Coordinates of C-alpha atoms in Angstrom, one line a residue:
M170 CA -182.7 -179.1 -6.2
E171 CA -180.9 -175.6 -8.1
G172 CA -178.7 -173.6 -6.1
I173 CA -177.7 -170.5 -5.7
V174 CA -173.6 -171.1 -5.4
K175 CA -171.9 -173.9 -7.6
K176 CA -172.5 -177.7 -7.3
L177 CA -168.8 -178.5 -7.7
S178 CA -166.5 -181.1 -6.5
S179 CA -165.4 -181.3 -2.7
K180 CA -162.2 -179.4 -3.2
V181 CA -163.9 -176.7 -4.9
I182 CA -166.5 -176.6 -2.5
A183 CA -164.0 -176.8 0.3
A184 CA -162.2 -173.6 -1.3
A185 CA -165.5 -171.4 -1.7
L186 CA -166.6 -172.1 1.4
A187 CA -163.5 -171.5 3.2
V188 CA -163.8 -168.1 3.3
A189 CA -167.6 -168.4 4.6
M190 CA -166.2 -170.4 7.4
V191 CA -163.4 -168.4 8.8
A192 CA -163.7 -165.0 6.8
G193 CA -162.5 -162.5 9.2
L194 CA -163.5 -164.4 12.2
T195 CA -159.9 -165.1 13.3
A196 CA -156.4 -163.7 13.4
C197 CA -155.6 -165.4 10.0
G198 CA -159.4 -165.1 9.0
S199 CA -159.8 -164.2 4.9
S200 CA -155.7 -165.4 4.3
A201 CA -157.8 -168.5 3.4
A202 CA -159.3 -166.7 1.0
S203 CA -156.9 -166.6 -1.6
A204 CA -157.9 -170.2 -2.7
T205 CA -161.4 -168.9 -4.4
G206 CA -159.6 -165.6 -6.1
S207 CA -158.0 -165.4 -9.4
A208 CA -154.4 -165.5 -9.2
A209 CA -154.4 -161.6 -10.3
G210 CA -154.9 -161.6 -6.2
A211 CA -151.0 -162.9 -5.8
S212 CA -149.4 -160.1 -8.2
E213 CA -151.5 -157.4 -6.9
A214 CA -150.5 -158.1 -3.4
A215 CA -146.8 -157.8 -4.4
G216 CA -147.3 -154.6 -5.2
S217 CA -148.8 -151.5 -4.3
A218 CA -150.4 -148.2 -5.9
E219 CA -148.7 -145.3 -6.3
S220 CA -147.3 -143.7 -3.7
G221 CA -148.1 -140.0 -2.9
A222 CA -149.8 -138.0 0.1
A223 CA -151.4 -141.5 0.7
G224 CA -148.0 -142.8 2.5
A225 CA -148.5 -140.8 5.4
G226 CA -151.8 -142.0 5.6
A227 CA -150.2 -145.7 5.7
S228 CA -148.3 -144.8 8.9
G229 CA -151.1 -143.9 10.8
T230 CA -150.3 -140.0 10.6
A231 CA -152.0 -137.0 8.7
A232 CA -151.0 -134.2 6.9
T233 CA -152.1 -130.8 8.5
G234 CA -155.6 -129.9 8.9
E235 CA -156.6 -133.3 7.8
N236 CA -157.4 -136.0 10.0
I237 CA -157.1 -139.7 9.8
V238 CA -159.1 -142.8 11.3
N239 CA -157.3 -146.5 11.5
I240 CA -159.8 -149.8 11.5
G241 CA -157.6 -152.3 13.1
V242 CA -157.9 -155.9 10.8
T243 CA -156.4 -159.0 11.4
S244 CA -157.4 -160.1 7.9
T245 CA -155.7 -159.9 4.8
L246 CA -156.7 -158.5 1.2
S247 CA -156.7 -161.5 -1.2
S248 CA -157.3 -159.1 -4.3
I249 CA -157.9 -155.3 -4.9
N250 CA -159.7 -155.8 -8.0
P251 CA -163.5 -156.3 -7.6
L252 CA -163.7 -158.8 -10.3
N253 CA -161.6 -161.3 -8.4
I254 CA -163.8 -161.1 -5.4
D255 CA -163.6 -163.9 -3.3
V256 CA -166.5 -164.1 -0.4
S257 CA -164.6 -162.8 2.1
F258 CA -165.4 -159.7 4.2
M259 CA -162.2 -158.1 3.9
A260 CA -162.3 -158.4 0.3
L261 CA -165.9 -156.6 -0.1
Y262 CA -165.1 -153.9 2.6
A263 CA -162.0 -153.0 0.9
Q264 CA -163.5 -152.8 -2.5
S265 CA -166.4 -151.3 -1.3
M266 CA -164.7 -148.3 -0.2
M267 CA -164.5 -147.4 -3.9
F268 CA -167.2 -149.6 -5.6
L269 CA -170.8 -149.7 -4.4
P270 CA -172.1 -152.6 -4.5
L271 CA -176.5 -152.9 -5.2
G272 CA -176.7 -153.3 -1.1
A273 CA -175.3 -154.4 2.3
L274 CA -177.1 -155.8 4.9
D275 CA -177.3 -153.3 7.8
E276 CA -176.8 -154.1 11.7
N277 CA -180.3 -155.4 11.8
Y278 CA -179.6 -157.9 9.1
A279 CA -181.7 -155.8 6.9
F280 CA -181.2 -155.4 3.4
E281 CA -180.3 -151.8 2.5
G282 CA -179.7 -150.1 -1.1
L283 CA -176.9 -148.1 -1.8
L284 CA -177.0 -148.3 -5.6
A285 CA -179.8 -149.5 -5.4
D286 CA -183.3 -147.9 -4.7
S287 CA -185.1 -150.9 -4.9
V288 CA -185.1 -154.6 -5.4
T289 CA -188.6 -156.5 -6.0
T290 CA -190.2 -159.4 -7.4
D291 CA -193.5 -160.7 -7.6
D292 CA -192.5 -164.6 -8.4
N293 CA -189.0 -165.1 -6.8
I294 CA -188.0 -165.7 -10.7
T295 CA -187.8 -161.7 -11.9
F296 CA -185.8 -159.7 -9.4
T297 CA -186.1 -155.7 -10.9
V298 CA -183.9 -153.5 -9.5
K299 CA -184.1 -149.6 -9.5
L300 CA -181.0 -148.2 -9.7
A301 CA -180.5 -144.8 -7.6
D302 CA -178.9 -141.5 -8.5
I303 CA -175.3 -142.1 -8.1
K304 CA -172.7 -140.6 -10.0
W305 CA -169.1 -141.6 -10.7
S306 CA -166.4 -139.4 -9.9
D307 CA -165.8 -138.2 -13.1
G308 CA -169.3 -137.0 -13.3
E309 CA -171.3 -139.8 -15.2
P310 CA -173.9 -141.5 -13.9
V311 CA -174.2 -145.0 -12.7
T312 CA -176.6 -146.9 -14.7
A313 CA -177.9 -150.3 -15.3
Q314 CA -175.5 -150.9 -18.2
D315 CA -172.7 -150.9 -15.4
V316 CA -174.1 -153.5 -13.7
V317 CA -174.7 -155.4 -16.6
W318 CA -171.3 -154.9 -18.0
T319 CA -169.9 -156.0 -14.4
M320 CA -171.8 -159.0 -14.1
L321 CA -170.6 -160.1 -17.7
K322 CA -167.6 -159.8 -17.0
I323 CA -166.9 -161.0 -13.7
S324 CA -168.9 -164.5 -15.0
S325 CA -166.9 -164.4 -18.3
P326 CA -164.3 -167.0 -19.3
E327 CA -161.9 -164.5 -19.3
V328 CA -162.1 -163.7 -15.8
A329 CA -163.5 -167.0 -14.6
N330 CA -164.4 -165.9 -10.9
S331 CA -165.3 -169.6 -9.1
S332 CA -167.3 -167.5 -5.8
F333 CA -170.1 -167.6 -8.2
D334 CA -173.1 -169.4 -9.9
F335 CA -174.7 -167.0 -12.7
S336 CA -176.0 -170.5 -14.2
V337 CA -179.0 -169.7 -12.0
F338 CA -179.9 -167.2 -14.4
K339 CA -181.1 -167.7 -18.1
G340 CA -178.2 -167.4 -20.5
F341 CA -175.4 -168.5 -18.9
D342 CA -174.0 -172.0 -19.2
E343 CA -173.8 -174.4 -16.4
N344 CA -170.6 -173.3 -15.1
G345 CA -172.1 -170.1 -14.9
Q346 CA -170.0 -168.4 -17.2
S347 CA -171.2 -166.0 -19.9
P348 CA -170.4 -166.4 -23.4
S349 CA -167.2 -164.9 -24.1
G350 CA -167.5 -161.1 -25.6
A351 CA -171.0 -161.0 -24.4
T352 CA -172.6 -157.4 -24.0
Q353 CA -176.1 -158.8 -23.4
I354 CA -177.7 -161.9 -21.8
E355 CA -181.4 -162.8 -21.3
G356 CA -181.0 -163.4 -17.3
I357 CA -180.0 -160.0 -17.0
K358 CA -181.2 -157.0 -18.9
A359 CA -181.0 -152.8 -18.7
T360 CA -184.5 -152.1 -19.6
D361 CA -183.8 -148.4 -19.2
D362 CA -180.7 -146.6 -18.1
K363 CA -181.9 -146.9 -14.3
T364 CA -183.5 -150.7 -14.1
V365 CA -182.0 -153.9 -14.3
V366 CA -184.2 -157.2 -14.8
F367 CA -182.4 -160.5 -13.5
T368 CA -184.7 -163.5 -15.1
A369 CA -183.7 -166.7 -13.0
V370 CA -184.7 -170.4 -14.2
N371 CA -185.8 -171.6 -10.9
P372 CA -187.5 -170.0 -8.0
M373 CA -184.8 -167.9 -5.8
S374 CA -186.1 -166.2 -2.5
I375 CA -185.7 -162.0 -2.6
A376 CA -182.9 -162.6 0.4
S377 CA -180.8 -165.3 -1.7
F378 CA -180.6 -162.9 -4.4
E379 CA -180.2 -159.9 -2.4
N380 CA -177.3 -161.6 0.1
N381 CA -175.7 -162.8 -2.8
F382 CA -176.0 -161.0 -6.1
C383 CA -176.8 -157.6 -4.5
T384 CA -174.3 -157.4 -1.7
W385 CA -171.2 -159.4 -2.8
V386 CA -170.5 -157.5 -6.4
P387 CA -168.9 -154.4 -6.6
I388 CA -170.5 -152.4 -9.6
L389 CA -167.9 -151.1 -12.0
P390 CA -167.6 -148.3 -14.0
S391 CA -168.1 -149.8 -18.0
H392 CA -167.2 -146.5 -19.7
A393 CA -163.7 -146.3 -17.4
L394 CA -162.8 -149.8 -18.6
S395 CA -164.4 -150.2 -21.8
S396 CA -160.8 -150.4 -23.8
T397 CA -160.0 -152.8 -21.3
A398 CA -159.8 -156.4 -23.3
D399 CA -161.4 -159.2 -21.3
A400 CA -158.4 -160.8 -20.9
D401 CA -156.4 -158.0 -19.0
L402 CA -159.1 -157.0 -16.9
A403 CA -158.4 -159.6 -13.4
T404 CA -154.8 -158.6 -13.8
S405 CA -155.1 -154.7 -14.8
E406 CA -152.9 -152.3 -12.8
W407 CA -156.0 -149.6 -13.6
F408 CA -157.3 -151.5 -10.0
N409 CA -154.3 -150.5 -8.0
K410 CA -155.1 -147.0 -8.1
P411 CA -158.6 -146.6 -10.2
T412 CA -159.3 -143.2 -11.2
V413 CA -163.3 -143.8 -11.3
I414 CA -165.0 -144.6 -7.9
D415 CA -168.5 -143.9 -7.0
G416 CA -167.5 -145.1 -3.6
S417 CA -166.7 -142.6 -0.4
Y418 CA -163.2 -143.7 -0.9
F419 CA -160.1 -143.2 -3.6
L420 CA -157.5 -145.9 -3.1
D421 CA -154.1 -144.2 -2.3
E422 CA -152.1 -147.0 -2.0
Y423 CA -151.7 -150.4 0.0
D424 CA -149.7 -153.7 1.1
A425 CA -152.0 -156.2 1.2
A426 CA -150.5 -157.8 4.3
H427 CA -149.9 -154.8 6.2
Y428 CA -152.3 -152.2 5.6
I429 CA -154.5 -150.1 3.1
S430 CA -154.8 -146.5 2.6
Y431 CA -157.2 -144.5 1.1
H432 CA -158.6 -140.4 0.9
A433 CA -162.2 -139.5 0.5
N434 CA -164.1 -139.1 -2.5
K435 CA -165.4 -135.3 -1.5
D436 CA -167.9 -135.5 -4.5
Y437 CA -169.2 -138.6 -3.3
S438 CA -173.3 -138.7 -4.3
L439 CA -174.2 -139.8 -0.3
G440 CA -172.6 -136.9 1.2
A441 CA -168.5 -136.1 1.2
P442 CA -167.0 -138.1 3.9
K443 CA -166.0 -136.2 6.9
I444 CA -162.9 -138.2 7.3
D445 CA -159.9 -137.2 5.5
K446 CA -157.9 -140.4 5.4
L447 CA -159.2 -144.3 6.0
N448 CA -157.0 -147.2 6.5
F449 CA -156.8 -150.7 7.2
K450 CA -154.3 -151.4 9.2
V451 CA -153.6 -155.4 8.9
V452 CA -152.0 -156.3 12.7
D453 CA -151.6 -159.8 14.5
S454 CA -154.3 -160.5 16.9
A455 CA -152.2 -159.4 19.8
G456 CA -152.0 -156.1 18.1
L457 CA -155.3 -155.1 18.7
L458 CA -154.9 -154.8 22.2
A459 CA -151.9 -152.6 22.2
G460 CA -153.2 -150.4 18.7
L461 CA -156.4 -149.9 20.9
K462 CA -154.5 -148.9 23.9
S463 CA -152.2 -146.4 22.3
G464 CA -154.6 -144.9 19.9
E465 CA -153.7 -145.9 17.1
I466 CA -156.4 -148.2 16.3
D467 CA -160.0 -146.7 16.3
F468 CA -162.4 -149.2 15.0
V469 CA -162.1 -153.1 15.6
Q470 CA -165.1 -155.0 13.5
P471 CA -165.8 -158.4 14.4
A472 CA -165.6 -159.6 10.8
I473 CA -162.5 -158.9 10.0
G474 CA -160.7 -158.3 13.5
I475 CA -160.7 -161.0 16.2
I476 CA -159.4 -159.7 19.5
P477 CA -157.9 -162.6 21.3
N478 CA -160.2 -163.7 24.3
A479 CA -157.4 -163.6 26.8
D480 CA -157.2 -159.9 25.9
L481 CA -161.0 -158.9 26.6
S482 CA -161.0 -157.8 30.1
S483 CA -157.8 -155.6 29.0
V484 CA -160.0 -154.1 26.3
E485 CA -163.0 -153.7 28.4
A486 CA -160.7 -151.3 30.5
L487 CA -159.6 -148.9 28.8
D488 CA -161.2 -145.5 29.0
N489 CA -160.4 -144.2 25.1
V490 CA -163.1 -146.9 23.5
T491 CA -166.3 -148.3 24.1
T492 CA -166.4 -152.2 23.8
T493 CA -169.7 -154.2 22.8
Y494 CA -170.4 -157.5 21.5
S495 CA -172.0 -158.8 18.4
D496 CA -174.8 -160.8 18.2
P497 CA -174.2 -164.4 18.4
V498 CA -174.3 -165.3 14.8
M499 CA -170.7 -166.7 14.3
N500 CA -171.0 -170.6 14.8
Q501 CA -168.4 -173.6 16.0
M502 CA -169.8 -176.0 13.5
T503 CA -169.2 -179.3 13.6
F504 CA -169.5 -181.8 10.9
I505 CA -170.1 -185.5 11.0
N506 CA -169.1 -188.1 8.7
T507 CA -172.1 -189.8 8.0
S508 CA -171.1 -192.5 6.4
R509 CA -168.0 -193.7 8.9
I510 CA -170.4 -193.2 12.1
T511 CA -173.5 -194.4 10.7
D512 CA -175.9 -194.6 13.5
S513 CA -177.6 -191.5 14.1
R514 CA -178.0 -192.4 18.2
V515 CA -174.1 -192.7 18.1
R516 CA -173.9 -188.6 16.8
Q517 CA -176.4 -187.8 19.3
A518 CA -174.6 -189.4 22.2
I519 CA -171.8 -187.3 20.8
V520 CA -173.3 -183.9 21.5
Y521 CA -175.3 -185.0 24.8
A522 CA -171.6 -185.6 25.6
I523 CA -170.3 -182.4 25.7
D524 CA -170.7 -179.6 28.8
R525 CA -171.0 -177.1 25.6
Q526 CA -172.5 -174.5 28.3
T527 CA -169.1 -175.3 30.0
L528 CA -167.4 -174.5 27.0
V529 CA -168.9 -171.3 26.5
D530 CA -168.2 -169.8 29.9
G531 CA -164.3 -171.2 30.0
L532 CA -163.8 -170.7 26.0
L533 CA -165.4 -167.3 25.7
S534 CA -165.6 -165.9 28.7
G535 CA -169.5 -166.1 28.4
H536 CA -169.5 -164.5 25.1
G537 CA -171.7 -166.6 23.3
E538 CA -174.7 -169.3 23.6
V539 CA -175.2 -173.0 23.3
G540 CA -178.1 -173.8 20.3
E541 CA -179.0 -176.1 17.8
G542 CA -178.1 -176.8 13.8
F543 CA -177.8 -173.4 11.8
I544 CA -179.6 -171.0 13.6
S545 CA -179.4 -168.8 17.0
S546 CA -181.3 -166.4 18.5
A547 CA -179.7 -163.8 16.3
S548 CA -182.2 -165.0 13.8
P549 CA -185.6 -163.9 12.5
Y550 CA -186.0 -167.7 12.4
Y551 CA -185.3 -168.5 15.6
D552 CA -187.7 -171.1 17.3
S553 CA -187.5 -171.4 20.8
S554 CA -189.9 -173.9 21.3
I555 CA -187.5 -176.2 19.5
K556 CA -186.1 -179.0 22.1
G557 CA -182.5 -179.5 21.4
F558 CA -179.8 -181.6 23.0
D559 CA -178.7 -180.6 27.0
Y560 CA -175.7 -181.9 28.4
N561 CA -176.8 -185.6 29.7
P562 CA -173.9 -188.2 30.0
D563 CA -176.3 -191.0 31.2
K564 CA -178.3 -190.3 28.1
A565 CA -175.2 -190.5 25.9
K566 CA -174.4 -193.7 27.7
E567 CA -177.7 -195.4 26.9
L568 CA -177.5 -194.3 23.4
L569 CA -174.2 -195.7 22.5
S570 CA -175.6 -199.2 24.3
E571 CA -178.5 -199.3 22.2
A572 CA -176.5 -198.6 19.2
G573 CA -173.8 -201.2 20.3
W574 CA -170.9 -198.7 20.5
D575 CA -167.6 -200.4 20.1
S576 CA -165.2 -198.5 22.9
S577 CA -162.1 -199.9 21.5
K578 CA -163.1 -197.7 18.2
E579 CA -161.2 -194.6 17.9
L580 CA -162.7 -191.3 16.3
E581 CA -160.4 -189.0 14.2
Y582 CA -161.5 -185.7 15.0
Y583 CA -159.9 -182.4 13.2
V584 CA -159.8 -178.7 14.2
W585 CA -158.1 -175.7 13.2
S586 CA -155.0 -174.8 14.4
G587 CA -156.0 -170.8 14.0
D588 CA -158.7 -171.0 16.1
D589 CA -157.0 -171.1 19.9
A590 CA -160.1 -171.6 21.9
M591 CA -161.2 -174.8 19.9
V592 CA -157.7 -175.8 19.9
K593 CA -158.1 -175.6 23.7
G594 CA -161.9 -176.7 24.0
S595 CA -160.9 -179.8 22.3
Q596 CA -158.7 -181.2 24.4
V597 CA -162.0 -181.0 26.7
I598 CA -164.2 -182.1 24.4
Q599 CA -161.7 -185.4 24.2
Q600 CA -162.3 -185.7 28.2
Y601 CA -166.2 -185.1 27.9
L602 CA -166.4 -188.4 24.9
S603 CA -163.9 -190.5 27.1
T604 CA -166.2 -190.2 30.1
V605 CA -168.9 -191.9 28.0
G606 CA -166.7 -194.4 26.2
I607 CA -165.7 -192.5 23.1
S608 CA -161.9 -192.3 22.2
V609 CA -160.9 -189.5 20.3
N610 CA -157.4 -188.8 18.2
I611 CA -157.3 -184.9 17.7
H612 CA -155.6 -183.6 14.7
T613 CA -154.8 -180.0 15.4
V614 CA -154.1 -179.3 11.6
D615 CA -153.7 -175.8 9.1
M616 CA -156.7 -174.7 6.9
D617 CA -155.7 -176.0 4.0
T618 CA -155.4 -179.4 5.4
L619 CA -158.6 -178.7 7.2
M620 CA -160.5 -178.4 3.8
S621 CA -158.3 -180.8 2.3
V622 CA -159.3 -183.8 4.1
A623 CA -162.7 -182.3 5.1
G624 CA -165.6 -185.3 4.3
T625 CA -163.1 -187.6 3.4
D626 CA -162.8 -191.2 5.0
D627 CA -160.1 -190.1 7.1
V628 CA -162.3 -187.5 9.2
D629 CA -165.0 -188.9 11.2
M630 CA -165.6 -185.4 12.5
F631 CA -164.0 -181.7 12.9
S632 CA -165.2 -178.1 13.6
V633 CA -164.6 -175.0 12.4
Q634 CA -165.8 -171.1 12.5
Y635 CA -168.6 -170.2 9.7
T636 CA -170.9 -167.3 9.5
V637 CA -174.1 -167.3 7.8
T638 CA -176.2 -164.6 7.2
P639 CA -178.7 -164.8 10.1
N640 CA -181.8 -164.0 7.4
E641 CA -180.9 -166.7 5.2
Y642 CA -179.9 -169.8 5.4
Y643 CA -180.5 -171.9 2.1
V644 CA -177.0 -171.6 0.1
D645 CA -174.6 -173.0 3.1
A646 CA -177.5 -175.2 4.2
Q647 CA -177.6 -176.4 0.7
Y648 CA -173.9 -177.0 0.5
L649 CA -173.6 -179.3 3.9
V650 CA -176.3 -181.0 4.7
D651 CA -178.3 -181.5 1.0
M652 CA -176.0 -183.0 -1.5
E653 CA -175.6 -186.6 -1.9
T654 CA -172.7 -186.9 -3.7
T655 CA -170.5 -184.2 -2.1
S656 CA -170.5 -183.5 1.3
W657 CA -168.6 -182.7 4.7
T658 CA -171.3 -184.7 6.2
G659 CA -170.5 -187.8 4.3
G660 CA -173.5 -187.8 1.3
Y661 CA -176.1 -186.8 4.2
F662 CA -179.5 -186.0 2.5
D663 CA -182.8 -185.7 3.8
E664 CA -186.2 -185.6 1.6
D665 CA -187.5 -183.5 4.6
V666 CA -184.4 -181.1 4.4
D667 CA -184.4 -180.8 0.8
A668 CA -187.9 -180.0 0.3
A669 CA -188.0 -177.7 3.6
L670 CA -184.6 -175.8 1.5
T671 CA -186.7 -175.5 -1.6
K672 CA -189.7 -174.1 0.3
T673 CA -187.7 -171.2 1.6
Q674 CA -187.1 -169.9 -2.1
T675 CA -190.6 -170.7 -3.0
A676 CA -192.2 -169.3 0.0
T677 CA -194.0 -165.4 -0.4
D678 CA -195.2 -165.8 3.2
D679 CA -192.5 -165.5 6.0
S680 CA -194.2 -168.2 8.3
E681 CA -194.0 -170.7 5.6
V682 CA -190.1 -170.0 5.8
K683 CA -189.8 -170.1 9.2
A684 CA -191.4 -173.4 9.5
A685 CA -189.3 -174.8 6.6
Y686 CA -186.6 -173.6 8.6
K687 CA -187.8 -175.1 12.1
T688 CA -188.2 -178.4 10.1
L689 CA -184.4 -177.9 9.0
Q690 CA -183.6 -177.6 12.9
E691 CA -185.2 -180.5 14.2
K692 CA -183.6 -182.9 11.3
M693 CA -180.1 -181.2 12.5
I694 CA -181.2 -182.5 15.8
E695 CA -182.6 -185.7 14.8
D696 CA -179.8 -186.9 12.8
V697 CA -177.1 -184.5 14.0
P698 CA -174.9 -184.4 10.5
M699 CA -173.6 -181.5 12.1
F700 CA -174.1 -179.9 15.5
S701 CA -173.6 -176.0 16.7
M702 CA -171.0 -176.5 19.4
Y703 CA -171.3 -173.0 20.6
F704 CA -172.7 -169.6 18.7
I705 CA -170.0 -166.7 19.3
S706 CA -170.3 -163.0 20.3
N707 CA -167.2 -161.4 19.4
A708 CA -166.3 -157.8 20.6
Q709 CA -166.6 -155.1 18.5
V710 CA -164.8 -151.9 19.4
V711 CA -164.9 -148.1 18.7
S712 CA -162.5 -145.3 19.7
T713 CA -164.6 -142.5 21.9
R714 CA -163.2 -140.0 19.9
L715 CA -165.4 -141.4 17.0
Q716 CA -169.1 -140.4 16.2
N717 CA -171.8 -142.3 14.2
A718 CA -169.2 -145.1 13.7
T719 CA -170.8 -148.4 15.1
P720 CA -168.4 -151.5 14.9
S721 CA -171.4 -153.7 14.2
L722 CA -171.0 -157.2 12.3
Y723 CA -173.1 -156.1 9.8
G724 CA -173.6 -152.5 8.4
A725 CA -170.8 -151.3 9.8
F726 CA -169.2 -149.6 6.7
N727 CA -172.5 -148.9 4.8
H728 CA -172.0 -145.1 5.9
V729 CA -168.7 -144.4 6.8
E730 CA -169.2 -141.0 4.9
K731 CA -170.6 -139.7 8.6
W732 CA -168.3 -140.8 10.4
E733 CA -166.9 -137.7 12.3
I734 CA -164.1 -136.8 14.8
K735 CA -165.4 -135.3 18.1

């Protein structure tokens, strides 16, 4: 079965998926993203764009007659250059302020065209993208050739962005790269100024196409960059202060670890922004409460800014902000090495032994839910008829007895040190498992260490936060539970799972897709190569002085031009 993203070695997969797991979900958030970005990200972070009027914006004050909004984030930026984009929300949102992608998910997880007026397919092989009438800031129209140029450059051997695998389209090599210096390719063609046709090698669902290639690739102005050699694009200083954009805001200056400052593009095709200056202000997680309380921070979006559980009640009590909670999309996944814990009855017993609802109530103050596998109640593919695991230590003991469990054996359990809730929770989990006769040795490690040992014989199981878009699970599930040779689950592979995932890409009827995902969920419960410790609802906060601004998990920045100070 062919994937949408690369089937690579375990180390490369770990780097590529690290930010899918933690991008913007914790105080460290997408700092792990540097693992997938080009080396250019480091050189960019060391310097900032030219200073000027933006200096006031970076410090949180505005010039006379201007208004300013500060977005509080706990994620740092890996690269300001879209050609170096990794799969972190911080990079996507920071870059999309200047350069629009073809589209983005809205707050209801539906695809919304930005550059794209429509995206269609009749056969899940050929995808036709019609462009809307959007202009660059120099007055030139955004064209299909801009789309083709961007796709060819981001996949070129010179840029070598490892976050995408274009080998799913015709004409790209097995590593997903386009030929050096290519100006056209069979799999991505401009058929006229406003039409791009993508031709896949194998069937791909329209959701997979939209969620990956339409959403995560900001399109660049080919006419402004055509004189830059391919070898220089990834490190070009032009991106430190772009002169031609099609997004809502121009970049003024940035320090990747502290702030990103913008001013409004008054010629933005979707309407001139009402906010003159916009800043991402990078703070530690404790700084969000202080900033919201003082009014220095106006907006906290849960993909890039996480408020610690201990501060939630204080934030909820503030009268200058409105606090709501996201749908339970973020998944505290636990992966089990099936090559070390070979009996599914033991793996089932682990889940039965843990009172997951108590973890939700105690660690998350109830802001989450207990669920199974990949799919939470936030997804259109959620099936409430599926019977999962309840808390049943007696059942756990029974299964362990049947499996002939050796109670002298000690399991090696790894958790990420950056996830305070799970660090505390691991101690409780250790006690739950001990009660049924499973001894656990806890390793609390940094993300680099966790990714280096994931799936190896050093680990029996590990837990980490992971976000999967609720309308499409194929890409992530394929990597995590559908690979015989390289896997965080010890090479778990099942023919039914493989067939179900393939069906999600070929089905044209939504009921068929839902049935396929039901099979996936049921197999996760039966075989337990992974399980959900819990799904998380994160706080999303907006100042009462802002209107038309909703800090939803998806879609929050789709129409920042409409934000307005009351």
